[in-house]
PDB file of C-alpha atoms in Angstrom:
ATOM      1  CA  MET A  19      89.707  99.264  59.491  1.00 74.00           C
ATOM      2  CA  ARG A  20      88.581 102.184  60.448  1.00 77.00           C
ATOM      3  CA  LYS A  21      88.534 101.105  64.549  1.00 76.00           C
ATOM      4  CA  PHE A  22      91.710  99.080  63.891  1.00 79.00           C
ATOM      5  CA  LEU A  23      93.431 102.483  62.575  1.00 77.00           C
ATOM      6  CA  LEU A  24      92.260 104.405  64.788  1.00 76.00           C
ATOM      7  CA  LEU A  25      93.973 101.791  67.682  1.00 77.00           C
ATOM      8  CA  THR A  26      97.671 101.323  66.105  1.00 80.00           C
ATOM      9  CA  SER A  27      97.487 105.128  66.149  1.00 75.00           C
ATOM     10  CA  PHE A  28      96.499 105.384  69.712  1.00 69.00           C
ATOM     11  CA  CYS A  29      98.891 102.678  70.834  1.00 70.00           C
ATOM     12  CA  LEU A  30     101.759 103.463  68.659  1.00 68.00           C
ATOM     13  CA  SER A  31     101.477 107.031  70.118  1.00 67.00           C
ATOM     14  CA  ALA A  32     102.067 106.045  73.653  1.00 65.00           C
ATOM     15  CA  LEU A  33     105.633 104.791  72.484  1.00 66.00           C
ATOM     16  CA  PHE A  34     105.962 108.963  71.865  1.00 63.00           C
ATOM     17  CA  CYS A  35     104.634 109.902  75.660  1.00 60.00           C
ATOM     18  CA  HIS A  36     106.859 111.167  78.026  1.00 62.00           C
ATOM     19  CA  ALA A  37     106.047 111.519  81.867  1.00 65.00           C
ATOM     20  CA  GLN A  38     106.768 114.721  83.473  1.00 70.00           C
ATOM     21  CA  THR A  39     109.217 113.387  85.943  1.00 76.00           C
ATOM     22  CA  GLU A  40     111.389 116.413  86.871  1.00 83.00           C
ATOM     23  CA  GLN A  41     112.561 117.587  89.615  1.00 84.00           C
ATOM     24  CA  GLY A  42     109.876 120.817  90.788  1.00 87.00           C
ATOM     25  CA  SER A  43     107.273 119.098  88.733  1.00 89.00           C
ATOM     26  CA  TRP A  44     103.562 118.480  90.355  1.00 90.00           C
ATOM     27  CA  LEU A  45     101.750 114.865  90.870  1.00 88.00           C
ATOM     28  CA  VAL A  46      98.256 115.237  91.581  1.00 90.00           C
ATOM     29  CA  SER A  47      95.413 112.795  90.925  1.00 90.00           C
ATOM     30  CA  GLY A  48      91.709 111.997  92.184  1.00 90.00           C
ATOM     31  CA  GLN A  49      88.877 109.223  92.708  1.00 85.00           C
ATOM     32  CA  SER A  50      85.694 109.389  93.191  1.00 86.00           C
ATOM     33  CA  ALA A  51      82.950 106.500  93.587  1.00 83.00           C
ATOM     34  CA  LEU A  52      79.078 107.029  94.148  1.00 82.00           C
ATOM     35  CA  SER A  53      77.582 103.045  94.031  1.00 81.00           C
ATOM     36  CA  PHE A  54      73.507 102.065  95.444  1.00 77.00           C
ATOM     37  CA  SER A  55      72.372  98.944  95.897  1.00 75.00           C
ATOM     38  CA  SER A  56      69.499  97.437  97.557  1.00 68.00           C
ATOM     39  CA  SER A  57      68.450  93.953  98.968  1.00 65.00           C
ATOM     40  CA  GLN A  58      65.441  91.812  99.865  1.00 63.00           C
ATOM     41  CA  PRO A  59      66.433  89.105 102.614  1.00 65.00           C
ATOM     42  CA  LYS A  60      63.380  87.298 104.451  1.00 65.00           C
ATOM     43  CA  GLY A  61      62.685  89.880 106.905  1.00 66.00           C
ATOM     44  CA  GLY A  62      61.823  92.569 104.601  1.00 66.00           C
ATOM     45  CA  GLY A  63      64.006  94.814 102.266  1.00 65.00           C
ATOM     46  CA  SER A  64      67.153  96.649 103.175  1.00 72.00           C
ATOM     47  CA  SER A  65      68.865  99.103 100.753  1.00 79.00           C
ATOM     48  CA  THR A  66      72.853 100.458 101.036  1.00 84.00           C
ATOM     49  CA  THR A  67      74.726 104.122 100.223  1.00 87.00           C
ATOM     50  CA  GLN A  68      78.119 104.503  99.580  1.00 88.00           C
ATOM     51  CA  PHE A  69      80.171 107.263  98.659  1.00 89.00           C
ATOM     52  CA  ASP A  70      84.223 107.764  97.831  1.00 91.00           C
ATOM     53  CA  PHE A  71      86.280 110.487  97.255  1.00 90.00           C
ATOM     54  CA  SER A  72      90.182 110.531  97.396  1.00 93.00           C
ATOM     55  CA  VAL A  73      92.600 113.206  96.487  1.00 93.00           C
ATOM     56  CA  VAL A  74      96.595 112.739  96.107  1.00 93.00           C
ATOM     57  CA  ALA A  75      98.794 115.520  95.655  1.00 95.00           C
ATOM     58  CA  GLY A  76     102.762 115.416  95.572  1.00 95.00           C
ATOM     59  CA  ASN A  77     105.857 117.329  94.572  1.00 95.00           C
ATOM     60  CA  PHE A  78     108.680 115.726  92.213  1.00 94.00           C
ATOM     61  CA  ILE A  79     111.609 116.452  94.850  1.00 94.00           C
ATOM     62  CA  ALA A  80     114.491 114.722  92.764  1.00 92.00           C
ATOM     63  CA  GLU A  81     114.541 113.235  89.081  1.00 89.00           C
ATOM     64  CA  ASN A  82     111.851 110.199  89.507  1.00 88.00           C
ATOM     65  CA  PHE A  83     110.772 110.768  93.014  1.00 92.00           C
ATOM     66  CA  VAL A  84     107.594 112.058  94.253  1.00 93.00           C
ATOM     67  CA  LEU A  85     106.703 112.621  98.175  1.00 96.00           C
ATOM     68  CA  GLY A  86     103.264 114.262  98.502  1.00 95.00           C
ATOM     69  CA  LEU A  87     100.289 112.991 100.747  1.00 96.00           C
ATOM     70  CA  GLY A  88      97.101 111.932 100.224  1.00 94.00           C
ATOM     71  CA  LEU A  89      93.676 112.649 101.041  1.00 94.00           C
ATOM     72  CA  GLY A  90      89.898 110.138 101.544  1.00 92.00           C
ATOM     73  CA  TYR A  91      86.370 109.807 102.574  1.00 92.00           C
ATOM     74  CA  SER A  92      83.984 108.030 102.393  1.00 91.00           C
ATOM     75  CA  ASN A  93      80.442 107.362 103.834  1.00 90.00           C
ATOM     76  CA  LEU A  94      78.888 103.846 103.725  1.00 88.00           C
ATOM     77  CA  SER A  95      74.684 104.279 104.748  1.00 86.00           C
ATOM     78  CA  ASN A  96      71.956 102.017 105.155  1.00 81.00           C
ATOM     79  CA  ASP A  97      69.498 100.883 107.278  1.00 78.00           C
ATOM     80  CA  LEU A  98      70.984  99.902 110.620  1.00 81.00           C
ATOM     81  CA  PHE A  99      73.672 101.874 110.499  1.00 82.00           C
ATOM     82  CA  ASN A 100      76.531 104.819 109.621  1.00 89.00           C
ATOM     83  CA  SER A 101      80.292 104.904 108.221  1.00 90.00           C
ATOM     84  CA  THR A 102      82.449 107.669 108.278  1.00 92.00           C
ATOM     85  CA  GLN A 103      85.773 107.349 107.429  1.00 92.00           C
ATOM     86  CA  THR A 104      88.183 110.264 107.079  1.00 94.00           C
ATOM     87  CA  VAL A 105      91.864 108.569 105.892  1.00 92.00           C
ATOM     88  CA  VAL A 106      95.321 110.480 105.412  1.00 95.00           C
ATOM     89  CA  GLY A 107      97.818 109.038 104.420  1.00 94.00           C
ATOM     90  CA  PRO A 108     102.063 109.620 102.993  1.00 95.00           C
ATOM     91  CA  LEU A 109     102.480 108.892  98.834  1.00 93.00           C
ATOM     92  CA  VAL A 110     106.600 107.224  98.069  1.00 94.00           C
ATOM     93  CA  ARG A 111     106.918 106.690  94.592  1.00 91.00           C
ATOM     94  CA  TYR A 112     109.704 105.818  92.586  1.00 91.00           C
ATOM     95  CA  TYR A 113     108.990 105.560  88.339  1.00 85.00           C
TER      96      TYR A 113
END
């Protein structure tokens, strides 16, 4: 019963939340991931490591309209090769 009340109050509180999407506000977001894996094919073992990181920032130039820039980095390495990627991209979003 306690979990149900907590979940219900959390869901109801979402009805009263308002996003800050006025002109002049900033939007900042980030994400990262790290993964390890290994496999045992017939010829021998192989291990893989992958790391990803991205960040996005933008400014609301009008009500509910944001322009910004996203940056990302990814590194994938295993026993055979190493791959690195850098990504830059625009952010255009309307709420």
